[in-house]
CSV table of C-alpha atoms in Angstrom, one decimal:
chain,number,residue,atom,x,y,z
L,1,MET,CA,-24.5,-13.8,44.2
L,2,ARG,CA,-23.7,-16.1,41.3
L,3,VAL,CA,-20.2,-14.6,41.0
L,4,VAL,CA,-19.6,-15.0,44.7
L,5,ARG,CA,-20.6,-18.7,44.6
L,6,GLU,CA,-18.2,-19.3,41.8
L,7,LEU,CA,-15.4,-17.6,43.7
L,8,THR,CA,-16.0,-19.6,46.8
L,9,SER,CA,-15.6,-22.8,44.8
L,10,LEU,CA,-12.2,-21.6,43.5
L,11,ASP,CA,-10.5,-21.3,46.8
L,12,GLY,CA,-7.8,-23.8,45.7
L,13,GLU,CA,-7.1,-21.9,42.5
L,14,LEU,CA,-6.9,-18.6,44.4
L,15,ALA,CA,-4.5,-20.1,46.9
L,16,SER,CA,-2.3,-21.3,44.1
L,17,ALA,CA,-2.4,-17.9,42.4
L,18,ARG,CA,-1.4,-16.2,45.7
L,19,ALA,CA,1.5,-18.7,46.1
L,20,GLU,CA,2.7,-18.0,42.5
L,21,ALA,CA,2.5,-14.2,43.1
L,22,ILE,CA,4.5,-14.4,46.3
L,23,ALA,CA,7.2,-16.5,44.6
L,24,ALA,CA,7.4,-14.2,41.6
L,25,PHE,CA,6.8,-10.7,43.1
L,26,GLY,CA,6.9,-11.1,46.9
L,27,ASP,CA,3.3,-9.9,47.1
L,28,GLY,CA,0.4,-12.3,47.4
L,29,GLU,CA,-2.3,-9.8,46.5
L,30,VAL,CA,-4.6,-11.1,43.7
L,31,PHE,CA,-7.1,-9.1,41.7
L,32,VAL,CA,-10.3,-10.7,40.7
L,33,GLU,CA,-12.1,-9.2,37.7
L,34,PRO,CA,-15.6,-10.0,36.4
L,35,TYR,CA,-15.9,-12.1,33.3
L,36,VAL,CA,-17.6,-10.1,30.6
L,37,GLU,CA,-19.2,-12.3,28.0
L,38,GLY,CA,-20.3,-10.8,24.7
L,39,GLY,CA,-18.6,-7.4,25.5
L,40,ARG,CA,-17.7,-4.7,23.1
L,41,HIS,CA,-14.2,-3.3,22.4
L,42,VAL,CA,-14.5,0.5,22.5
L,43,GLU,CA,-11.6,2.9,22.6
L,44,VAL,CA,-11.0,6.6,22.8
L,45,GLN,CA,-8.4,8.5,20.8
L,46,VAL,CA,-6.5,11.1,22.9
L,47,LEU,CA,-4.0,13.7,21.9
L,48,ALA,CA,-2.1,15.8,24.6
L,49,ASP,CA,0.6,18.4,24.4
L,50,ALA,CA,3.1,19.9,26.8
L,51,HIS,CA,0.9,22.9,27.6
L,52,GLY,CA,-1.8,21.0,29.5
L,53,ASN,CA,-4.2,20.6,26.5
L,54,VAL,CA,-5.8,17.1,26.2
L,55,TRP,CA,-8.1,16.2,23.3
L,56,THR,CA,-10.5,13.3,23.3
L,57,LEU,CA,-11.3,12.6,19.7
L,58,GLY,CA,-14.5,10.5,20.0
L,59,THR,CA,-14.9,6.8,20.3
L,60,ARG,CA,-14.2,3.9,18.0
L,61,ASP,CA,-15.8,0.4,18.0
L,62,CYS,CA,-13.3,-2.4,17.3
L,63,SER,CA,-15.4,-5.4,18.3
L,64,LEU,CA,-15.2,-7.5,15.2
L,65,GLN,CA,-12.0,-9.4,15.9
L,66,ARG,CA,-10.4,-12.7,15.0
L,67,ARG,CA,-7.8,-14.2,17.4
L,68,HIS,CA,-8.1,-10.9,19.4
L,69,GLN,CA,-7.0,-8.9,16.4
L,70,LYS,CA,-9.3,-6.3,14.9
L,71,VAL,CA,-10.8,-6.8,11.5
L,72,ILE,CA,-13.5,-4.0,11.1
L,73,GLU,CA,-13.5,-0.7,13.0
L,74,GLU,CA,-15.7,2.3,12.9
L,75,ALA,CA,-16.1,5.8,14.4
L,76,PRO,CA,-18.0,6.9,16.3
L,77,ALA,CA,-19.0,3.7,18.2
L,78,PRO,CA,-22.7,3.1,17.4
L,79,GLY,CA,-25.4,2.5,20.0
L,80,LEU,CA,-23.6,3.9,23.0
L,81,PRO,CA,-25.7,6.0,25.4
L,82,GLU,CA,-24.6,9.6,25.7
L,83,ALA,CA,-23.9,9.1,29.5
L,84,LEU,CA,-21.6,6.2,28.8
L,85,ARG,CA,-19.9,8.1,25.9
L,86,ASP,CA,-19.2,11.0,28.3
L,87,THR,CA,-17.8,8.7,30.9
L,88,LEU,CA,-15.4,7.1,28.4
L,89,HIS,CA,-14.2,10.6,27.3
L,90,ARG,CA,-13.6,11.7,30.9
L,91,ALA,CA,-11.8,8.5,31.9
L,92,ALA,CA,-9.5,8.7,28.9
L,93,ALA,CA,-8.7,12.4,29.6
L,94,GLN,CA,-8.0,11.6,33.2
L,95,ALA,CA,-5.7,8.8,32.3
L,96,ALA,CA,-3.7,11.0,30.0
L,97,ARG,CA,-3.4,13.8,32.6
L,98,ALA,CA,-2.5,11.4,35.4
L,99,ILE,CA,0.7,10.4,33.7
L,100,ASP,CA,1.4,13.8,32.0
L,101,TYR,CA,1.1,12.1,28.7
L,102,ARG,CA,2.3,13.9,25.5
L,103,GLY,CA,1.4,12.8,22.0
L,104,ALA,CA,-1.2,10.6,20.4
L,105,GLY,CA,-2.5,7.6,22.4
L,106,THR,CA,-5.5,5.3,22.6
L,107,VAL,CA,-7.3,4.3,25.8
L,108,GLU,CA,-9.2,1.0,25.4
L,109,PHE,CA,-12.2,-0.2,27.3
L,110,LEU,CA,-14.3,-3.4,27.5
L,111,VAL,CA,-18.0,-2.5,27.6
L,112,SER,CA,-20.5,-5.1,29.0
L,113,PRO,CA,-23.5,-5.9,26.8
L,114,ALA,CA,-26.5,-3.6,27.0
L,115,ALA,CA,-28.9,-6.5,27.6
L,116,PRO,CA,-29.3,-7.3,31.4
L,117,GLY,CA,-28.0,-10.7,32.5
L,118,GLU,CA,-26.4,-12.6,35.3
L,119,GLY,CA,-23.0,-11.0,34.7
L,120,PRO,CA,-21.8,-7.4,35.2
L,121,PRO,CA,-24.2,-4.5,35.1
L,122,PRO,CA,-25.2,-3.7,31.5
L,123,GLY,CA,-23.4,-0.9,29.7
L,124,ARG,CA,-20.5,-0.6,32.1
L,125,ALA,CA,-17.0,0.1,30.9
L,126,TYR,CA,-13.9,-1.6,32.2
L,127,PHE,CA,-10.4,-0.2,31.5
L,128,LEU,CA,-8.2,-2.5,29.4
L,129,GLU,CA,-5.0,-0.7,28.5
L,130,MET,CA,-3.5,2.4,26.9
L,131,ASN,CA,-1.6,2.2,23.7
L,132,THR,CA,0.9,5.0,23.7
L,133,ARG,CA,0.9,5.4,19.9
L,134,LEU,CA,-1.3,5.8,16.9
L,135,GLN,CA,-3.1,2.6,16.0
L,136,VAL,CA,-4.0,0.9,12.7
L,137,GLU,CA,-7.6,2.2,12.9
L,138,HIS,CA,-6.8,5.9,13.4
L,139,PRO,CA,-7.9,6.8,9.8
L,140,VAL,CA,-11.6,6.5,10.9
L,141,THR,CA,-11.0,9.2,13.5
L,142,GLU,CA,-9.2,11.4,10.9
L,143,GLU,CA,-12.1,11.0,8.5
L,144,ILE,CA,-14.8,12.2,10.9
L,145,TYR,CA,-12.7,15.0,12.4
L,146,ARG,CA,-11.0,16.1,9.1
L,147,ILE,CA,-7.6,16.3,10.7
L,148,ASP,CA,-4.2,14.7,10.3
L,149,LEU,CA,-3.2,12.9,13.5
L,150,VAL,CA,0.3,12.2,12.2
L,151,ALA,CA,1.0,15.9,11.6
L,152,LEU,CA,-0.5,16.9,14.9
L,153,GLN,CA,1.6,14.3,16.7
L,154,ILE,CA,4.8,15.7,15.1
L,155,ALA,CA,3.7,19.2,16.1
L,156,VAL,CA,3.3,18.2,19.7
L,157,ALA,CA,6.7,16.4,19.7
L,158,GLU,CA,8.2,19.7,18.5
L,159,GLY,CA,6.7,21.5,21.5
L,160,ARG,CA,3.9,23.3,19.8
L,161,PRO,CA,0.5,23.6,21.5
L,162,LEU,CA,-2.7,22.0,20.1
L,163,PRO,CA,-5.2,24.4,18.5
L,164,ALA,CA,-7.5,26.1,21.0
L,165,ALA,CA,-10.7,24.7,19.5
L,166,LEU,CA,-11.3,21.0,19.2
L,167,PRO,CA,-12.8,20.2,15.7
L,168,ALA,CA,-16.3,19.0,15.6
L,169,PRO,CA,-17.0,15.5,14.3
L,170,HIS,CA,-19.1,15.0,11.2
L,171,GLY,CA,-20.5,11.8,9.6
L,172,HIS,CA,-19.4,8.2,10.1
L,173,ALA,CA,-16.4,6.2,9.0
L,174,VAL,CA,-15.8,2.5,8.7
L,175,GLU,CA,-12.5,0.7,8.1
L,176,ALA,CA,-11.8,-2.9,7.0
L,177,ARG,CA,-8.5,-4.6,7.1
L,178,LEU,CA,-7.7,-6.7,4.0
L,179,TYR,CA,-5.6,-9.7,5.1
L,180,ALA,CA,-3.9,-12.4,3.0
L,181,GLU,CA,-5.5,-15.2,5.0
L,182,ASP,CA,-8.1,-17.9,4.7
L,183,PRO,CA,-10.9,-17.5,7.1
L,184,ALA,CA,-12.4,-20.8,6.2
L,185,ALA,CA,-9.1,-22.6,7.2
L,186,ASP,CA,-8.9,-21.3,10.7
L,187,TRP,CA,-7.6,-17.9,9.6
L,188,GLN,CA,-4.4,-19.4,8.2
L,189,PRO,CA,-2.1,-16.7,6.7
L,190,GLN,CA,-1.4,-17.0,3.0
L,191,THR,CA,1.7,-16.2,1.0
L,192,GLY,CA,2.5,-15.6,-2.7
L,193,THR,CA,2.7,-12.9,-5.3
L,194,VAL,CA,0.1,-10.2,-5.5
L,195,HIS,CA,-0.4,-10.0,-9.2
L,196,ARG,CA,-3.1,-7.2,-9.0
L,197,ILE,CA,-4.5,-5.1,-6.2
L,198,ALA,CA,-6.9,-2.3,-7.1
L,199,VAL,CA,-9.7,-0.6,-5.2
L,200,PRO,CA,-12.3,1.6,-6.8
L,201,ASP,CA,-12.2,5.4,-6.3
L,202,GLY,CA,-14.3,7.0,-3.7
L,203,VAL,CA,-12.8,5.4,-0.7
L,204,ARG,CA,-9.5,5.8,1.1
L,205,LEU,CA,-6.8,3.2,0.6
L,206,ASP,CA,-3.8,2.9,3.0
L,207,SER,CA,-1.5,0.2,1.6
L,208,GLY,CA,2.2,-0.4,1.0
L,209,VAL,CA,1.6,-3.4,-1.3
L,210,THR,CA,1.6,-2.9,-5.1
L,211,ASP,CA,1.3,-5.2,-8.1
L,212,GLY,CA,4.1,-7.7,-8.2
L,213,ASP,CA,4.9,-7.6,-4.5
L,214,THR,CA,5.4,-10.9,-2.6
L,215,VAL,CA,3.6,-11.7,0.7
L,216,SER,CA,6.1,-13.6,2.8
L,217,VAL,CA,6.0,-15.3,6.1
L,218,HIS,CA,8.1,-12.7,7.8
L,219,TYR,CA,5.5,-9.9,8.2
L,220,ASP,CA,1.9,-9.4,9.2
L,221,PRO,CA,-0.5,-10.6,6.4
L,222,MET,CA,-2.4,-7.3,6.2
L,223,LEU,CA,-2.3,-6.0,2.6
L,224,ALA,CA,-4.3,-2.8,3.0
L,225,LYS,CA,-6.8,-0.7,4.9
L,226,VAL,CA,-9.9,0.4,3.1
L,227,ILE,CA,-11.8,3.3,4.7
L,228,ALA,CA,-15.1,4.8,3.7
L,229,TRP,CA,-16.8,7.9,5.0
L,230,ALA,CA,-20.4,9.0,4.6
L,231,PRO,CA,-22.9,11.3,6.4
L,232,THR,CA,-24.6,8.3,8.0
L,233,ARG,CA,-23.4,4.9,9.3
L,234,ALA,CA,-25.7,3.0,6.8
L,235,GLU,CA,-24.3,4.9,3.9
L,236,ALA,CA,-20.6,4.4,5.0
L,237,VAL,CA,-21.1,0.6,5.5
L,238,ARG,CA,-22.8,0.3,2.1
L,239,LYS,CA,-20.1,2.3,0.4
L,240,LEU,CA,-17.3,0.2,1.9
L,241,ALA,CA,-19.0,-3.1,1.1
L,242,GLY,CA,-19.5,-2.0,-2.5
L,243,ALA,CA,-15.9,-0.9,-2.9
L,244,LEU,CA,-14.5,-4.1,-1.5
L,245,GLU,CA,-16.9,-6.1,-3.7
L,246,ARG,CA,-15.6,-4.4,-6.8
L,247,ALA,CA,-11.9,-4.5,-5.7
L,248,ARG,CA,-9.6,-6.6,-7.7
L,249,VAL,CA,-7.2,-8.7,-5.6
L,250,HIS,CA,-5.4,-11.4,-7.6
L,251,GLY,CA,-2.9,-13.6,-5.9
L,252,PRO,CA,-3.0,-15.1,-2.4
L,253,VAL,CA,-6.3,-16.0,-0.8
L,254,THR,CA,-7.7,-13.0,1.1
L,255,ASN,CA,-10.5,-12.2,3.5
L,256,ARG,CA,-12.1,-9.9,1.0
L,257,GLU,CA,-15.3,-11.9,0.6
L,258,LEU,CA,-15.6,-12.3,4.4
L,259,LEU,CA,-15.4,-8.5,4.8
L,260,VAL,CA,-18.2,-7.9,2.3
L,261,ARG,CA,-20.5,-10.5,4.0
L,262,SER,CA,-19.6,-9.1,7.5
L,263,LEU,CA,-20.5,-5.6,6.5
L,264,ARG,CA,-23.8,-6.8,5.0
L,265,HIS,CA,-24.7,-9.1,7.9
L,266,PRO,CA,-28.0,-8.2,9.6
L,267,GLU,CA,-26.4,-8.0,13.0
L,268,PHE,CA,-23.7,-5.6,11.9
L,269,ALA,CA,-26.0,-3.5,9.8
L,270,ALA,CA,-28.4,-3.0,12.7
L,271,ALA,CA,-25.5,-2.5,15.2
L,272,THR,CA,-27.2,-5.1,17.5
L,273,GLY,CA,-24.5,-7.8,17.3
L,274,LEU,CA,-21.4,-5.7,17.8
L,275,ASP,CA,-19.3,-7.8,20.3
L,276,THR,CA,-16.1,-9.7,20.3
L,277,GLY,CA,-18.0,-13.0,19.7
L,278,PHE,CA,-19.4,-12.0,16.3
L,279,TYR,CA,-17.1,-14.3,14.3
L,280,ASP,CA,-17.5,-17.1,16.9
L,281,ARG,CA,-21.2,-17.1,16.2
L,282,ASN,CA,-21.3,-16.4,12.4
L,283,LEU,CA,-18.0,-17.6,10.9
L,284,GLY,CA,-19.5,-20.8,9.6
L,285,ALA,CA,-22.3,-19.1,7.8
L,286,LEU,CA,-20.0,-16.3,6.5
L,287,THR,CA,-17.5,-18.8,5.0
L,288,ALA,CA,-20.0,-21.4,3.8
L,289,ALA,CA,-20.9,-19.2,0.8
L,290,GLU,CA,-17.2,-19.1,-0.2
L,291,ALA,CA,-17.0,-22.8,-0.6
L,292,THR,CA,-19.5,-22.6,-3.5
L,293,GLY,CA,-17.1,-20.3,-5.4
L,294,ASP,CA,-14.0,-22.5,-5.0
L,295,GLY,CA,-14.1,-23.4,-8.7
L,296,LEU,CA,-14.3,-19.8,-9.8
L,297,CYS,CA,-11.5,-18.9,-7.4
L,298,ALA,CA,-9.3,-21.6,-8.8
L,299,LEU,CA,-10.0,-20.5,-12.3
L,300,ALA,CA,-9.3,-16.9,-11.4
L,301,ALA,CA,-6.0,-17.9,-9.8
L,302,ALA,CA,-5.0,-19.9,-12.9
L,303,LEU,CA,-5.8,-17.0,-15.2
L,304,ALA,CA,-3.8,-14.7,-13.0
L,305,ASP,CA,-0.8,-17.0,-13.0
L,306,ALA,CA,-1.0,-17.4,-16.8
L,307,HIS,CA,-1.3,-13.7,-17.2
L,308,GLY,CA,1.7,-13.2,-15.0
L,309,ARG,CA,3.8,-15.7,-17.0
L,310,SER,CA,2.9,-14.0,-20.3
L,311,ARG,CA,3.9,-10.6,-18.9
L,312,PHE,CA,6.9,-11.5,-16.7
L,313,GLY,CA,8.4,-14.4,-18.6
L,314,ALA,CA,8.7,-18.0,-17.6
L,315,SER,CA,8.1,-17.4,-13.9
L,316,ALA,CA,4.8,-15.7,-12.9
L,317,THR,CA,6.3,-15.0,-9.5
L,318,SER,CA,8.9,-12.6,-10.8
L,319,PRO,CA,7.9,-9.1,-11.7
L,320,PRO,CA,9.3,-7.5,-14.9
L,321,ALA,CA,12.8,-6.2,-14.4
L,322,ARG,CA,12.9,-2.4,-14.2
L,323,ARG,CA,14.8,-0.8,-17.0
L,324,SER,CA,18.1,0.7,-16.0
L,325,ARG,CA,18.9,4.3,-16.7
L,326,ALA,CA,22.3,3.1,-17.9
L,327,SER,CA,20.8,1.3,-20.8
L,328,PRO,CA,17.7,3.2,-22.0
L,329,ALA,CA,15.3,1.7,-24.5
L,330,ARG,CA,15.9,2.4,-28.1
L,331,ALA,CA,13.4,4.7,-29.8
L,332,PRO,CA,11.5,3.8,-32.9
L,333,ARG,CA,13.0,5.2,-36.1
L,334,THR,CA,11.6,6.7,-39.3
L,335,ARG,CA,13.2,7.2,-42.6
L,336,CYS,CA,14.4,10.5,-43.8
L,337,ALA,CA,12.5,12.1,-46.7
L,338,THR,CA,15.2,11.5,-49.2
L,339,GLY,CA,15.1,10.7,-52.9
L,340,SER,CA,16.8,8.0,-54.9
L,341,GLY,CA,15.6,5.3,-52.5
L,342,ALA,CA,18.2,6.3,-49.9
L,343,ARG,CA,17.7,4.6,-46.5
L,344,ASP,CA,18.6,7.1,-43.9
L,345,TRP,CA,17.3,6.8,-40.3
L,346,THR,CA,16.5,9.2,-37.5
L,347,PRO,CA,15.2,8.4,-34.0
L,348,ARG,CA,11.5,9.3,-33.5
L,349,THR,CA,11.6,10.7,-30.0
L,350,SER,CA,10.5,13.8,-28.1
L,351,PRO,CA,12.3,15.4,-25.1
L,352,ALA,CA,9.2,15.0,-22.9
L,353,SER,CA,8.9,11.3,-23.3
L,354,ASP,CA,12.6,10.4,-23.5
L,355,TRP,CA,13.7,9.6,-19.9
L,356,SER,CA,17.2,8.6,-20.7
L,357,PRO,CA,20.0,10.5,-19.0
L,358,TRP,CA,21.0,12.3,-22.2
L,359,PRO,CA,19.0,13.5,-25.3
L,360,ARG,CA,18.7,11.2,-28.2
L,361,THR,CA,21.0,12.0,-31.1
L,362,ARG,CA,19.7,12.3,-34.7
L,363,TRP,CA,21.9,11.2,-37.5
L,364,CYS,CA,22.0,10.1,-41.1
L,365,TRP,CA,24.3,7.5,-42.5
L,366,THR,CA,27.2,7.8,-45.0
L,367,SER,CA,27.7,5.5,-47.9
L,368,THR,CA,30.5,2.9,-48.2
L,369,GLY,CA,33.8,2.4,-46.6
L,370,CYS,CA,34.2,3.4,-43.0
L,371,GLY,CA,30.8,5.0,-43.3
L,372,GLY,CA,30.8,6.1,-39.7
L,373,ARG,CA,27.8,7.8,-38.1
L,374,SER,CA,27.8,11.7,-38.0
L,375,ARG,CA,25.9,13.7,-35.4
L,376,SER,CA,23.5,16.5,-36.0
L,377,PRO,CA,24.8,20.0,-34.9
L,378,ALA,CA,21.4,20.6,-33.2
L,379,THR,CA,21.8,17.7,-30.9
L,380,ALA,CA,25.5,17.2,-30.6
L,381,THR,CA,25.3,14.9,-27.6
L,382,ARG,CA,26.1,11.3,-26.8
L,383,SER,CA,24.6,8.7,-29.2
L,384,THR,CA,23.1,5.6,-27.7
L,385,SER,CA,22.6,3.0,-30.4
L,386,THR,CA,23.8,2.0,-33.8
L,387,ARG,CA,22.2,0.9,-37.1
L,388,PRO,CA,23.6,-1.2,-40.1
L,389,TRP,CA,25.2,0.8,-42.8
L,390,ALA,CA,23.0,2.4,-45.5
L,391,PRO,CA,23.6,4.4,-48.7
L,392,ALA,CA,24.5,8.1,-48.4
L,393,PRO,CA,21.8,10.6,-47.7
L,394,SER,CA,20.1,12.6,-50.4
L,395,PRO,CA,20.7,16.4,-50.4
L,396,ARG,CA,17.0,16.7,-49.3
L,397,CYS,CA,17.7,14.8,-46.1
L,398,PRO,CA,16.0,16.9,-43.3
L,399,VAL,CA,18.8,16.0,-40.9
L,400,PHE,CA,21.7,16.9,-43.1
L,401,PRO,CA,20.6,19.2,-45.9
L,402,THR,CA,24.3,19.4,-46.9
L,403,PRO,CA,27.1,17.0,-46.3
L,404,PRO,CA,28.7,17.4,-42.9
L,405,PRO,CA,31.9,19.3,-42.8
L,406,VAL,CA,35.1,17.2,-42.9
L,407,ARG,CA,37.6,18.2,-40.3
L,408,SER,CA,41.4,17.4,-40.3
L,409,PRO,CA,41.9,13.7,-40.9
L,410,VAL,CA,43.0,11.4,-38.2
L,411,ARG,CA,44.4,7.9,-38.5
L,412,CYS,CA,41.5,5.4,-38.7
L,413,SER,CA,41.3,2.9,-35.9
L,414,PRO,CA,42.7,-0.6,-36.7
L,415,ARG,CA,39.3,-2.0,-35.6
L,416,CYS,CA,37.5,-0.2,-38.4
L,417,PRO,CA,35.3,-2.9,-39.9
L,418,ALA,CA,35.6,-1.6,-43.4
L,419,ARG,CA,39.4,-1.4,-43.1
L,420,SER,CA,39.9,-4.8,-41.5
L,421,SER,CA,37.3,-6.9,-43.3
L,422,GLY,CA,35.2,-4.6,-45.4
L,423,SER,CA,32.1,-5.6,-43.5
L,424,ARG,CA,29.0,-3.4,-43.2
L,425,THR,CA,28.4,-4.0,-39.5
L,426,GLY,CA,27.9,-1.1,-37.1
L,427,TRP,CA,30.7,0.9,-35.5
L,428,PRO,CA,30.1,2.2,-32.0
L,429,ARG,CA,32.0,5.5,-32.4
L,430,ALA,CA,30.6,8.6,-34.2
L,431,THR,CA,32.9,8.9,-37.2
L,432,VAL,CA,32.5,10.0,-40.8
L,433,SER,CA,34.9,8.9,-43.5
L,434,ARG,CA,35.6,10.3,-46.9
L,435,PRO,CA,33.1,9.0,-49.5
L,436,ALA,CA,35.0,6.1,-51.1
L,437,SER,CA,34.4,2.6,-52.2
L,438,ARG,CA,36.6,1.2,-49.5
L,439,CYS,CA,38.4,2.3,-46.3
L,440,CYS,CA,41.0,4.9,-47.0
L,441,GLY,CA,42.6,4.5,-43.6
L,442,TRP,CA,41.7,8.0,-42.4
L,443,ARG,CA,38.7,9.6,-40.6
L,444,PRO,CA,38.0,13.2,-39.8
């Protein structure tokens, strides 16, 4: 009767709504829905093929939301009576069959609170919408059913039927969305460079952000999804909270601390306060503890910036430039085992660790004059770097036990440093001159 009294006092608003509907659609019919206060957001994952098979893969609870966007999700939805759970499964399957749906989809419901009150009947489900796609929280369903929804969706699109037997669920899974946002500042998104993001092993991490990436204003601020599975809900919640607490996220302000406190909140732990108003009631208490750690957060941010500058150069916001394959790094060099104090050099590399597009060349150095570099017959490939001139190798040099053969002479280049100025600087071409005190004008 309370709802009826409220409606009778809104005759003016209803008349205005009818007039607006007639002007926009030519139909003045208006639907009046009950107002569900403190309801739960529960959804059912469906998967249907072209052969009449429809799977309903359990329920998910997505009630912890901010600005009508989900923050923490879990499967199966805790605390639902079996009768209500069966009703949701049947309704989702009927919705998919009614439109001959094919592929993966999500049917979403709003469930009234279990405690009796003046509003709708307790524990009743109301249809919200159907998302004809996989949603962000689909990993929790994959974890409890041990399936790959993406692979199954592709198989259905190719016309293949779903397996005959629906897999049985096992255990409980919880997912938390790690956002670059400040919950204490009205959930304002944050931007900047992510210097470090690392989550301990033992949980599933779905993320496209790596160290050095920049969070800009052009995309959603979600950095990663962290999913934990365990045989029971309590173990899964504890496991996820511990992983987030030990995670290292250096850079923009995130909701990491809020997620940890939410998972450990008594209402969430007991599954008694799962409704869309959770953060409206508890946000102040959940973010108050963060204010006491502002000094530590500022210190951590300063250390992260200083570390980034020391690694990346003058600007901490620019990651280190990736080395081009066209200019591979020079390998460290060791001296040949020669006598008479000869200074002959060979690169110290191994084929397994050398990622340059060609193998390194080993060489020894000739004495004076042109003194060009000669290549080892074992690795007669392109050379990649030069060294200053050095005395001639000893006969015991491991690279050239004997002097390299001298082929038919060719006229020395006019740019020969020994011929033009007698300098001992490097020469970028692989040449070997006759042993002489100065350039003879010829090379082999």
